[in-house]
Short mmCIF file of C-alpha atoms and ligand atoms in Angstrom, two decimals:
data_model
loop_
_atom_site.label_atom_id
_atom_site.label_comp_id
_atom_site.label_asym_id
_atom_site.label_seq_id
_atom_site.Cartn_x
_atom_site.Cartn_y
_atom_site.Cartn_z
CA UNK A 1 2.09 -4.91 -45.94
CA UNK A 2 1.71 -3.55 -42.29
CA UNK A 3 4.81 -2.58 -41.25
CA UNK A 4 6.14 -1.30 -37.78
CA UNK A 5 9.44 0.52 -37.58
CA UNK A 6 11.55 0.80 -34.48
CA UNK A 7 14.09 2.91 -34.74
CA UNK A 8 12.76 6.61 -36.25
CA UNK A 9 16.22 8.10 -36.05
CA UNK A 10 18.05 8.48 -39.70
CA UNK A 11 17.55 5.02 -41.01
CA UNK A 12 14.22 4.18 -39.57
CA UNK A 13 12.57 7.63 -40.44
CA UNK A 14 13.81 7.25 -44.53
CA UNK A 15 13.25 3.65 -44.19
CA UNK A 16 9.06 4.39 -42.83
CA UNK A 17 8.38 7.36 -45.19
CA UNK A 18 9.42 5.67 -48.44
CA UNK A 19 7.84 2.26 -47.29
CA UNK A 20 4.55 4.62 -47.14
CA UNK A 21 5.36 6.12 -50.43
CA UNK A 22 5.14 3.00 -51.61
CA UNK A 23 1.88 1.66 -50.24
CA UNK A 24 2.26 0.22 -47.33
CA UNK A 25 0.49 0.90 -43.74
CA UNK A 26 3.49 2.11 -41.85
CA UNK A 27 4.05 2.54 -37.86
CA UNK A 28 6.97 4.61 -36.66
CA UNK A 29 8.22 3.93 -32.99
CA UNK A 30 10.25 5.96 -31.07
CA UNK A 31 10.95 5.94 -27.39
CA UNK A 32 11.96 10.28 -28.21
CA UNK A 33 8.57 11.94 -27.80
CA UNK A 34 10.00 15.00 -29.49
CA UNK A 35 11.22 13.27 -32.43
CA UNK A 36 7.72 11.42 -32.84
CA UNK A 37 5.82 14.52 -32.55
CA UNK A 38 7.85 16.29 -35.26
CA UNK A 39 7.86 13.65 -37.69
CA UNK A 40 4.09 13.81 -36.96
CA UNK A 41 3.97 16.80 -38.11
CA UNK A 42 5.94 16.47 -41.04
CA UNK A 43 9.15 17.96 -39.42
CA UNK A 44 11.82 16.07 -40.62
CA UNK A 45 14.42 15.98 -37.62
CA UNK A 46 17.76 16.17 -40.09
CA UNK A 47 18.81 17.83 -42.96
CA UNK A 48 18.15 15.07 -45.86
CA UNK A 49 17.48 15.99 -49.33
CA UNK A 50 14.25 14.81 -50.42
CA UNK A 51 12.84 13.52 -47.36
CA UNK A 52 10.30 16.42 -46.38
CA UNK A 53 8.03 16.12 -49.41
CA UNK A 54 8.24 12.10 -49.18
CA UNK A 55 7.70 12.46 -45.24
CA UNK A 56 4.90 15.03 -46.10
CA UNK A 57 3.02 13.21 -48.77
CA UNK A 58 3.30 9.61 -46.84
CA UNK A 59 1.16 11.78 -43.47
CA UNK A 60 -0.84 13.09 -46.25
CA UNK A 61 -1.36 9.65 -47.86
CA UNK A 62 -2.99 8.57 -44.39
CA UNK A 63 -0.58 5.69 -44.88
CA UNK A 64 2.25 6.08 -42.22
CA UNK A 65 1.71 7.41 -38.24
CA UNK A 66 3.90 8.09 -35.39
CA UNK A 67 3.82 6.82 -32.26
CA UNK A 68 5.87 6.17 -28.54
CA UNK A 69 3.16 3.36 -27.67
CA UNK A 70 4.70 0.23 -28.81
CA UNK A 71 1.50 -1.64 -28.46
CA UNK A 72 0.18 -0.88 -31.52
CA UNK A 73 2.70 -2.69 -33.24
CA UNK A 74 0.26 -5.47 -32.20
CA UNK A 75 -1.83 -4.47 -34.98
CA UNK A 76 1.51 -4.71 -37.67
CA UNK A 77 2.55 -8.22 -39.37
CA UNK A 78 6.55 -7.23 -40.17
CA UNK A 79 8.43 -5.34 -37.21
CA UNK A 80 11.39 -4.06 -38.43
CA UNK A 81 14.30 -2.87 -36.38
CA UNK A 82 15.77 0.59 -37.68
CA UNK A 83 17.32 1.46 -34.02
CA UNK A 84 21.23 2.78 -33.88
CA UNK A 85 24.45 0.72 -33.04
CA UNK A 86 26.81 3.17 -32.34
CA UNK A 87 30.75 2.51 -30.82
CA UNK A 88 31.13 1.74 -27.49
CA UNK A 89 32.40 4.25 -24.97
CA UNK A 90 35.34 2.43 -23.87
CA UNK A 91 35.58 -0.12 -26.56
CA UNK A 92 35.57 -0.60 -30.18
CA UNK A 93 32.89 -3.00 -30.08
CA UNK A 94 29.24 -1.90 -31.31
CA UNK A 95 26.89 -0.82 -28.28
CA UNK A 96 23.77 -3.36 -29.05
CA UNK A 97 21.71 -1.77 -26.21
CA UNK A 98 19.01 -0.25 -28.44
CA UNK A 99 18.54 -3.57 -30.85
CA UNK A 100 18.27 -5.50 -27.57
CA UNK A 101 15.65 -2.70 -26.06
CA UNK A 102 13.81 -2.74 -29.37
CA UNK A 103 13.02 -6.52 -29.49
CA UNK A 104 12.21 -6.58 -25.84
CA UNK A 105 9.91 -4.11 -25.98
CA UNK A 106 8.35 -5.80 -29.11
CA UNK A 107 8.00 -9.57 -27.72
CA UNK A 108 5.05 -8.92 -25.52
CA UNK A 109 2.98 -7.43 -28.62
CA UNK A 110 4.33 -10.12 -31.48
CA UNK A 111 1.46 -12.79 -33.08
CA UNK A 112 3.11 -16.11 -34.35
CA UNK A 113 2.54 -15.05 -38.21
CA UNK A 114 4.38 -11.37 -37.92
CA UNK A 115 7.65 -11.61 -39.03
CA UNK A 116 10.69 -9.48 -36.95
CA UNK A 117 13.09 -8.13 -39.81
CA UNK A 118 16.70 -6.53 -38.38
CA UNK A 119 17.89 -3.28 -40.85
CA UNK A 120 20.34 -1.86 -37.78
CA UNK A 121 24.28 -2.52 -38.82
CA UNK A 122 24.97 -5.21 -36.26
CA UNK A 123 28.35 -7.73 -35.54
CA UNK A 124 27.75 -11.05 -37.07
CA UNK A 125 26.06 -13.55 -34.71
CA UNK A 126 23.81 -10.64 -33.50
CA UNK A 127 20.58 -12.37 -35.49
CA UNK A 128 20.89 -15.42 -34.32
CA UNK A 129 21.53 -14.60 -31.00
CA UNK A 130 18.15 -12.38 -30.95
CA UNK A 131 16.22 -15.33 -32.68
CA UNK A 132 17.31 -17.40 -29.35
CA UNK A 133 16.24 -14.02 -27.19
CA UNK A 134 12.56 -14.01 -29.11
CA UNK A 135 12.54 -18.05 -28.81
CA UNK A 136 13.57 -17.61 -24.80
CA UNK A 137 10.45 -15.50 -24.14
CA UNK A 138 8.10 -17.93 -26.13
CA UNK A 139 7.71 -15.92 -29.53
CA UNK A 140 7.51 -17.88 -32.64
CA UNK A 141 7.43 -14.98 -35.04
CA UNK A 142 10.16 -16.02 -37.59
CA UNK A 143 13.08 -13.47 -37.93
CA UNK A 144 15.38 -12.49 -41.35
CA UNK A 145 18.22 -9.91 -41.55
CA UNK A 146 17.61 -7.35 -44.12
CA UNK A 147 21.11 -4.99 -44.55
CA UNK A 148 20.43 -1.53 -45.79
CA UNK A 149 23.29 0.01 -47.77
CA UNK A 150 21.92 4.09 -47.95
CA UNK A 151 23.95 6.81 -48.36
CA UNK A 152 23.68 10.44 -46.05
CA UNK A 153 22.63 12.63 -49.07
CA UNK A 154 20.81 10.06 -51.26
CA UNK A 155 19.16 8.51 -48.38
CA UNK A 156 15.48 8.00 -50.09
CA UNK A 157 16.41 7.71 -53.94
CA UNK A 158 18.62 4.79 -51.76
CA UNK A 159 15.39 3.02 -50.11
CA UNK A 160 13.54 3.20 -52.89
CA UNK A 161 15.81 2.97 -55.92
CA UNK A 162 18.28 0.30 -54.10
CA UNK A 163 21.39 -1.49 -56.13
CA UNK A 164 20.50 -4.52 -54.21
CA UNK A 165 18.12 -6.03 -51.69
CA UNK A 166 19.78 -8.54 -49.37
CA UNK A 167 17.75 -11.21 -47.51
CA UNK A 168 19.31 -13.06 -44.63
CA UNK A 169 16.92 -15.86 -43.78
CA UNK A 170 16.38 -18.32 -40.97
CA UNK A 171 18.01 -21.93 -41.23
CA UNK A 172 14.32 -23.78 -40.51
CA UNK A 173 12.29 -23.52 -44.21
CA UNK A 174 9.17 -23.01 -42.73
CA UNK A 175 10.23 -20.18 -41.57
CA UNK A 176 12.74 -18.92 -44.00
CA UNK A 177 9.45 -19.35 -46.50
CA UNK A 178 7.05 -17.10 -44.48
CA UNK A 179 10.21 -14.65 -43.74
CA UNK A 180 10.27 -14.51 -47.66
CA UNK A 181 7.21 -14.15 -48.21
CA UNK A 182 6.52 -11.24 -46.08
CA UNK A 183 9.91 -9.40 -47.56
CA UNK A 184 8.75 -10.37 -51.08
CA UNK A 185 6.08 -7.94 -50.43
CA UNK A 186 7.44 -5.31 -48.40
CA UNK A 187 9.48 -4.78 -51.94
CA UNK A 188 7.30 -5.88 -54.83
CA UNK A 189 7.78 -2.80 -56.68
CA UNK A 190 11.66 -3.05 -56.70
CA UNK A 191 12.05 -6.35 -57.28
CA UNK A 192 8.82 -5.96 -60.32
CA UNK A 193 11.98 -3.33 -62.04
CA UNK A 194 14.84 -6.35 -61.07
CA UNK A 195 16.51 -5.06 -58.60
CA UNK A 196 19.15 -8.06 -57.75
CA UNK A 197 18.36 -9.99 -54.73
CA UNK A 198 20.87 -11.75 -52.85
CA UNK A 199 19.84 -14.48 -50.56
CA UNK A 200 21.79 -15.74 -47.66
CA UNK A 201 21.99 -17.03 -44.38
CA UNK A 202 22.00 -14.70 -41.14
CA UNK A 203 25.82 -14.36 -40.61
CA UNK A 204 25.93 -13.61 -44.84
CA UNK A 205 23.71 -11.08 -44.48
CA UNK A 206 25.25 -9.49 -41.52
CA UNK A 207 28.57 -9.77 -42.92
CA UNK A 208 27.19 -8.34 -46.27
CA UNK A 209 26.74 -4.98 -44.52
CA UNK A 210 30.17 -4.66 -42.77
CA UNK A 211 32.01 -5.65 -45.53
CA UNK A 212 31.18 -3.30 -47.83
CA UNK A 213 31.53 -0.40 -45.47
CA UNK A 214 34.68 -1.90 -44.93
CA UNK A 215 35.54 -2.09 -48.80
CA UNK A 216 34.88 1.39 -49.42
CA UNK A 217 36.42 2.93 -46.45
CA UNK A 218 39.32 0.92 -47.63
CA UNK A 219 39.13 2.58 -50.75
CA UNK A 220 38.98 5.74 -49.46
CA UNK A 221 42.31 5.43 -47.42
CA UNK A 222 44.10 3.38 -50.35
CA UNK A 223 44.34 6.76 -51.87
CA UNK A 224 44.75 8.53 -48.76
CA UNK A 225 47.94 6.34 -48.44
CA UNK A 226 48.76 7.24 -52.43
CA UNK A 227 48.69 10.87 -51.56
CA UNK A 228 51.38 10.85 -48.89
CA UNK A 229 53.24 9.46 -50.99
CA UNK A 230 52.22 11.69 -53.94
CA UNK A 231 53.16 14.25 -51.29
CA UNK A 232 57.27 13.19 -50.84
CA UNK A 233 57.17 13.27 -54.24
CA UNK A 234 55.07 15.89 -56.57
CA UNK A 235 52.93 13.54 -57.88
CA UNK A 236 49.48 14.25 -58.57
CA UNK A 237 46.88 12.14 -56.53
CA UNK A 238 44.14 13.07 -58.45
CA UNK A 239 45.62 12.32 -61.70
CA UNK A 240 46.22 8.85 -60.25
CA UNK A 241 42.87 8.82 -59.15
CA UNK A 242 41.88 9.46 -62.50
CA UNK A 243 44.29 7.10 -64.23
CA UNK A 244 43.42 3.68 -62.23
CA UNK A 245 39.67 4.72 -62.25
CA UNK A 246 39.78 4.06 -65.35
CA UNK A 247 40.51 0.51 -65.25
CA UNK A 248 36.81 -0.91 -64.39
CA UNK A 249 38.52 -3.53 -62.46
CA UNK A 250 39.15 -0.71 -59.94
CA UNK A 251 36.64 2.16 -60.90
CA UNK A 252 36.49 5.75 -60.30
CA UNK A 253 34.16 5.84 -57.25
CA UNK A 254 35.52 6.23 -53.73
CA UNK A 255 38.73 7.45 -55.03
CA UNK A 256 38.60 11.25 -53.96
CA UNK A 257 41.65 12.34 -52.02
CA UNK A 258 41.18 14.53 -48.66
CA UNK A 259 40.94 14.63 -45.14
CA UNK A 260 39.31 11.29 -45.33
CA UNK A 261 36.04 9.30 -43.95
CA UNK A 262 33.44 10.21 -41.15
CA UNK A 263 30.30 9.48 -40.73
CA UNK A 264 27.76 7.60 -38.38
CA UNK A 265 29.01 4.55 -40.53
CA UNK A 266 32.18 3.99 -42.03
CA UNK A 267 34.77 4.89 -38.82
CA UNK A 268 32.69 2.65 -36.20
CA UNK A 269 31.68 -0.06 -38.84
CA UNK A 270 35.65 -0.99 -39.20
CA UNK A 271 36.14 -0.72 -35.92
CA UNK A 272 33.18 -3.42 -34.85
CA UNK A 273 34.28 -5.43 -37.39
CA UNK A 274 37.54 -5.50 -36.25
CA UNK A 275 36.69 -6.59 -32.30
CA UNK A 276 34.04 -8.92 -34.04
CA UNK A 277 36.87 -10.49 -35.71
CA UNK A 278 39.02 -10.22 -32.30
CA UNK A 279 36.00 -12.01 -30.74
CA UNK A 280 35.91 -14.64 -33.42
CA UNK A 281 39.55 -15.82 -33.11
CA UNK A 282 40.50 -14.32 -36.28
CA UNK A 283 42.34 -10.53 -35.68
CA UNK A 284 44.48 -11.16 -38.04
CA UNK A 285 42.13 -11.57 -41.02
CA UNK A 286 41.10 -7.78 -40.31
CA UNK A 287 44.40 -6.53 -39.37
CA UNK A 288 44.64 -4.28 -42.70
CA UNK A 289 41.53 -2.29 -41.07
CA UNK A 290 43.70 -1.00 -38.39
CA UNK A 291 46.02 0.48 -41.35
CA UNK A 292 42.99 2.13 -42.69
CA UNK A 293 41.60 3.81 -39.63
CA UNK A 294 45.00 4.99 -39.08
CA UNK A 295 45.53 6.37 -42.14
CA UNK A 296 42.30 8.12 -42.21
CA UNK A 297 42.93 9.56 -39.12
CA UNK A 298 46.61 10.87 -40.31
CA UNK A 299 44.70 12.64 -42.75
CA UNK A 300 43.22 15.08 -40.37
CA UNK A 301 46.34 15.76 -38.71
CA UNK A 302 47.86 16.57 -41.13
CA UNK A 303 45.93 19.49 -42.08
CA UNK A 304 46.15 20.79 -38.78
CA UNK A 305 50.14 20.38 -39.40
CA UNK A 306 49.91 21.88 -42.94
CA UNK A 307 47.57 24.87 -41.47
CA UNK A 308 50.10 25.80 -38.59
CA UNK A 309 53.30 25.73 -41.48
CA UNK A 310 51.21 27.94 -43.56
CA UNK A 311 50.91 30.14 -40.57
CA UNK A 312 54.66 30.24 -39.93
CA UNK A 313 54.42 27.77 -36.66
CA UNK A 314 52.01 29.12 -34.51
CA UNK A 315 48.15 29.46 -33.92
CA UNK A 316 48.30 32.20 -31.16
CA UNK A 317 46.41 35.02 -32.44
CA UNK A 318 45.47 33.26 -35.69
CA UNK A 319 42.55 33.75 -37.00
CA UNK A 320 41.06 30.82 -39.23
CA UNK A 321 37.94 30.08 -41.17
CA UNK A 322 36.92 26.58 -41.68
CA UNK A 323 34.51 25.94 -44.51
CA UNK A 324 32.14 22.47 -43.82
CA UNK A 325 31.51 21.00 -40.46
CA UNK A 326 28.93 18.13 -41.74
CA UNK A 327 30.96 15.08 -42.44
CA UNK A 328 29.89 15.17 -46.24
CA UNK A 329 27.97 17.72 -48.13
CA UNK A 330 24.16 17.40 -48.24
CA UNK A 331 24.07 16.29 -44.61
CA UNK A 332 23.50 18.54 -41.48
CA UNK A 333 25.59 15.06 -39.69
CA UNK A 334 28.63 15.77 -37.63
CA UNK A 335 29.02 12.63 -36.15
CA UNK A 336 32.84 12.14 -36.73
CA UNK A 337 33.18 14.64 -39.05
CA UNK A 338 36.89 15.18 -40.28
CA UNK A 339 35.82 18.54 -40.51
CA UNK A 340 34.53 19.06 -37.00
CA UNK A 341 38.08 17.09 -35.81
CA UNK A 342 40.44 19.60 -37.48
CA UNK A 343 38.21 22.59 -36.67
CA UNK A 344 38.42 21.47 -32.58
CA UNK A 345 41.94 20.98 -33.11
CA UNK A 346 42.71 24.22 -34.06
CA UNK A 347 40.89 26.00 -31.77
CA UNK A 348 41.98 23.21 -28.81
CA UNK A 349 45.70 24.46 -29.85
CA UNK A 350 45.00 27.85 -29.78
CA UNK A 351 43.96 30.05 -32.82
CA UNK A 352 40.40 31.89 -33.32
CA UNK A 353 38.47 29.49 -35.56
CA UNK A 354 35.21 30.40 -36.96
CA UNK A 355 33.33 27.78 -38.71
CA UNK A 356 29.85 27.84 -41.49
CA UNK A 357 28.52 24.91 -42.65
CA UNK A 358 25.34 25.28 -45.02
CA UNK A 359 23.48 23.25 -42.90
CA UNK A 360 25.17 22.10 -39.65
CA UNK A 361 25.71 25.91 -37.99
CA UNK A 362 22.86 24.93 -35.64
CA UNK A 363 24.52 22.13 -34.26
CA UNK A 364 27.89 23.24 -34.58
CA UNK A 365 26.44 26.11 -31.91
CA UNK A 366 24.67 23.09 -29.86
CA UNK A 367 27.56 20.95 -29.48
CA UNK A 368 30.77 22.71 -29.79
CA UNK A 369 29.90 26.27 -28.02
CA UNK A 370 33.76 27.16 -28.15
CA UNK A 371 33.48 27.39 -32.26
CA UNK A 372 32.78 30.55 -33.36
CA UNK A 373 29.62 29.83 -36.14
CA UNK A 374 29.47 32.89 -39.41
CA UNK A 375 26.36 32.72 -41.21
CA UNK A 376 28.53 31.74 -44.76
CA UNK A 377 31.60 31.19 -46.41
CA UNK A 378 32.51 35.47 -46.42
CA UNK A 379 31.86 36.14 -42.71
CA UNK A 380 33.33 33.19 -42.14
CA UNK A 381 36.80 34.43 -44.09
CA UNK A 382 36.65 38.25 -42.73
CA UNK A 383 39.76 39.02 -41.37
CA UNK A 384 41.36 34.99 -41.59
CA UNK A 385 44.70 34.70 -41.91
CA UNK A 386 43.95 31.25 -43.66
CA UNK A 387 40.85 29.57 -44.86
CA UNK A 388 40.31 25.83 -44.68
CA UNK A 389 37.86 23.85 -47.07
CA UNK A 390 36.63 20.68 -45.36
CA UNK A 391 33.38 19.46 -46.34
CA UNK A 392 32.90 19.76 -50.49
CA UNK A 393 29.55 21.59 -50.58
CA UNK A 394 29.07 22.85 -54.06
CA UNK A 395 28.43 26.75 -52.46
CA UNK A 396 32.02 26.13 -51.45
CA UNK A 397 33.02 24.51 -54.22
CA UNK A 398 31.46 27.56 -56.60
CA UNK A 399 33.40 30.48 -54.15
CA UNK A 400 34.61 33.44 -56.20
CA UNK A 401 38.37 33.47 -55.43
CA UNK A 402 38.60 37.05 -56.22
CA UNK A 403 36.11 38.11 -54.02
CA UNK A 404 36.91 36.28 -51.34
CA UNK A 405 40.21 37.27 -51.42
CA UNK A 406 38.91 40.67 -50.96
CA UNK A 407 37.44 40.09 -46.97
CA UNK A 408 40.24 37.59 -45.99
CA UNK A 409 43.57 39.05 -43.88
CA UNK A 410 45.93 36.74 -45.88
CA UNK A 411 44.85 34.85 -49.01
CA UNK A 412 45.75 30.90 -47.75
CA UNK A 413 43.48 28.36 -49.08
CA UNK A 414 44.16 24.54 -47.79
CA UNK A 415 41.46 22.67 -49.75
CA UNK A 416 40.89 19.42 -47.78
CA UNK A 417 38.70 17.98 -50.43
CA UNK A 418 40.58 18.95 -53.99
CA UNK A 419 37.71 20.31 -55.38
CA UNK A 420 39.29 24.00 -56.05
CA UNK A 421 41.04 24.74 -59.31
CA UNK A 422 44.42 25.18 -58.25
CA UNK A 423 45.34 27.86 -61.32
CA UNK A 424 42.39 29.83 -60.78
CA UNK A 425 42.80 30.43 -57.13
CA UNK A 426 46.80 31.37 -57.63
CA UNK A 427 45.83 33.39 -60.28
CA UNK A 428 43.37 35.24 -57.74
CA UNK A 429 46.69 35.87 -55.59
CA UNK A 430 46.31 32.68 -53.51
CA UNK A 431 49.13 30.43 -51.43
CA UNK A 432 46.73 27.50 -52.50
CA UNK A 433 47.73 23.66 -51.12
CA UNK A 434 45.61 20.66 -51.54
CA UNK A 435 46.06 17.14 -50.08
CA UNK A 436 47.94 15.17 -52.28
CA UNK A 437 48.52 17.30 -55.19
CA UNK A 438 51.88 19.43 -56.18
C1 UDX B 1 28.14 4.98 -46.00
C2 UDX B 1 27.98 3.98 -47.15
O1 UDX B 1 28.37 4.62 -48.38
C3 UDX B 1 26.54 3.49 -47.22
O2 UDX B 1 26.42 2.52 -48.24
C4 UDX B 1 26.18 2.89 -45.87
O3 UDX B 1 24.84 2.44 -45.87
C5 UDX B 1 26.39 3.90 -44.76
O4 UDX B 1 27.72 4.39 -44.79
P1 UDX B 1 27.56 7.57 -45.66
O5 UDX B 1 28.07 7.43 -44.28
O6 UDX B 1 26.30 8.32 -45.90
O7 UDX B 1 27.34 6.12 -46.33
O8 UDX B 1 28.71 8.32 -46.47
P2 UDX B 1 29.62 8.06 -47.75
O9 UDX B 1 29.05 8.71 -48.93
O10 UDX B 1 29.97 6.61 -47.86
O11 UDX B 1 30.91 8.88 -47.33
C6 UDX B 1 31.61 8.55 -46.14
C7 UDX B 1 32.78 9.47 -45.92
O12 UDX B 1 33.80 9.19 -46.86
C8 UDX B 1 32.49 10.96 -46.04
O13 UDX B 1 33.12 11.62 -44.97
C9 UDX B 1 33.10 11.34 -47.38
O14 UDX B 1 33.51 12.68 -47.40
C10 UDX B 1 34.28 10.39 -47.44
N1 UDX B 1 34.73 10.08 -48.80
C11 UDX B 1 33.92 9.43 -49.68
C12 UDX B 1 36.03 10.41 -49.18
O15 UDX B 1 36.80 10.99 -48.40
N2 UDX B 1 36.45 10.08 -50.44
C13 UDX B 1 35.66 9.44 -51.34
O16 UDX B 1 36.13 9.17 -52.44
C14 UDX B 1 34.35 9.11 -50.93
#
């Protein structure tokens, strides 16, 4: 299959590479010249495991190409649209300028037998309402909704090794049929090993997306919830974790106690659902979400109250190290990084905070200049007077507590994630606290 991709930022840059890997002819588009030319040149713009040698061998392969000139997707039958939706400024509604910009800049180079395919997370009733924008401007390509579900971190073993393929289709057959068909090729070899396809209509597929972000970040603050409670009490979160995972009504995934979600996905995709719903006539049908972004967000602050009681109530002349910035380990992302909240926080109220992050220092640096940035967990920890683990990397996660306890002013440990051994770290001479555990 031909296929153009609009949209080369995280999403549409996997999404081109590992269609290439798997033998199609693949055009990314990108209206970021410096993004094209590095992808070009087999620079991969983010820190994603994986994704070099895939992005390397697909230029190699002669099968995928870069490009800012959006007439060439002339030449490509499926268009697919890879392009952001982040929150609104002032609302929290999702911003649909880019999908909007990339199918108007498409329409003047679409042929009535290419097919327009929509991958960004979008509100339901966005598809249809860009099937009447390509229908207003005389295109007759058909269009289908096509939900990706990849995970920061696993973001090509995702694309290519996907749990499920989801196919929103048009309502007229004709073009439903020709929608298929093109999709149907685009991922022969995954459905050849049965992947499970789901088939719906466009407001299933849509809906298919935001709901299981929705699910999960649900999870996620479900046990958030448990361990404030676990907290008034000296019950073990993680033990309970353990205990109701087991149950594979429940299961153990998405169960980890900690500072809670971030992401360029979970926090806005609640939050768009939610004014969707608002929109719709039904807020109350989505009211629970509210409880969850609140909960999550509780979650942060209360490090940054747990941090100041270690330090006997104040942050003046505190000195604190903050281990993780990226919002999840294997991911140079920051976008609403608990990490990145708590680590402002501190420093907004008044202590010395030096941050590392294995992979995010650079843009740490970039976009928060009043963090201090250490090369690694030890310079980070010279001279703190309490160190705070916030993103679960497993180079924190493998930290000698004895050693580290050697370059530190105080040995404090708040470990956001509970991923430290709590008996090994006393034993090492450390006040030790973890989020939902005695
Ligand atoms: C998510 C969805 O998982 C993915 O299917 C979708 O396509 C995009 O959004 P991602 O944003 O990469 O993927 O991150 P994810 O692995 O879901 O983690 C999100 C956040 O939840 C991270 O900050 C992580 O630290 C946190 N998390 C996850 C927990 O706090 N506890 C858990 O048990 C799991």
């Amino acid at each position: 299959m031909r296929i153009s991709i609009i949209g080369c930022g995280y999403l549409g840059a996997v999404y081109a590479a590992s269609m290439a890997s798997i033998g199609h002819d693949v055009l990314g588009l990108d209206v970021d010249q410096k993004k094209i030319d590095d992808l070009g040149q087999g620079i991969a713009p983010f820190h994603e495991p994986g994704f070099g040698k895939v992005l390397t061998e697909a230029l190699d392969s002669g099968r995928l190409r870069f490009s800012t000139d959006y007439s060439q997707a002339a030449d490509y039958t499926a268009h697919v649209i890879c392009v952001g939706t982040p929150q609104q400024i002032d609302s929290a509604g999702a911003d649909l300028t880019y999908v909007h910009a990339a199918v108007d800049s498409l329409i003047p180079h679409l042929a009535d037998d290419h097919v327009v395919l929509g991958r960004s997370t979008v509100p339901v009733g966005t598809a249809a309402s860009l099937l009447e924008r390509l229908r207003a401007a005389g295109v007759k390509s058909p269009l289908a909704w096509n939900p990706e579900f990849l995970r920061e971190g696993f973001a090509v073993k995702d694309t290519l090794h996907p749990d499920r393929i989801v196919y929103g289709l048009p309502e007229d057959p004709a073009e439903a049929a020709r929608a298929r068909e093109v999709l149907d090729e685009i991922y022969a070899p995954m459905l050849e090993v049965e992947t499970p396809l789901v088939v719906g209509n466009y407001a299933t597929a849509e809906l298919v997306k935001v709901s299981a972000n929705s699910f999960l970040a649900t999870k996620i603050s479900f046990i958030n919830a448990v361990a404030e409670v676990c907290e008034a009490t000296g019950a073990d979160v993680s033990v309970i974790a353990e205990a109701i995972g087991l149950d594979d009504r429940i299961g153990p995934k998405f169960l980890r106690a900690g500072i809670g979600f971030g992401g360029g996905c979970l926090p806005k995709d609640i939050r768009a659902f939610m004014a969707r719903a608002g929109e719709l006539g039904v807020t109350q049908a989505l009211g629970f979400l509210r409880e969850v972004d609140h909960v999550n967000n509780r979650r942060r602050d209360h490090v940054v109250n747990m941090t100041r009681k270690a330090l006997g109530g104040t942050f003046t002349g505190k000195r604190i190290a903050v281990l993780g910035a990226a919002f999840k380990p294997d991911s140079d992302d920051t976008r609403q990084s608990p990490a990145l909240y708590i680590a402002s926080k501190l420093s907004g109220r008044g202590a010395d905070v030096v941050v590392t992050d294995p992979a995010a220092n650079q843009r740490v640096h970039a976009e928060r200049p009043n963090l201090a940035v250490a090369e690694d967990a030890y310079a980070a920890a010279a001279g703190a007077d309490i160190v705070l683990l916030l993103t679960e990397w497993q180079e924190f996660k493998d930290l000698d507590p004895v050693k580290l306890a050697e370059v530190v002013a105080a040995p404090r440990m708040i470990d956001g994630r509970n991923v430290l051994d709590p008996a090994r770290w006393r034993a090492a001479g450390w006040d030790y606290q973890s989020m939902g555990r005695p």
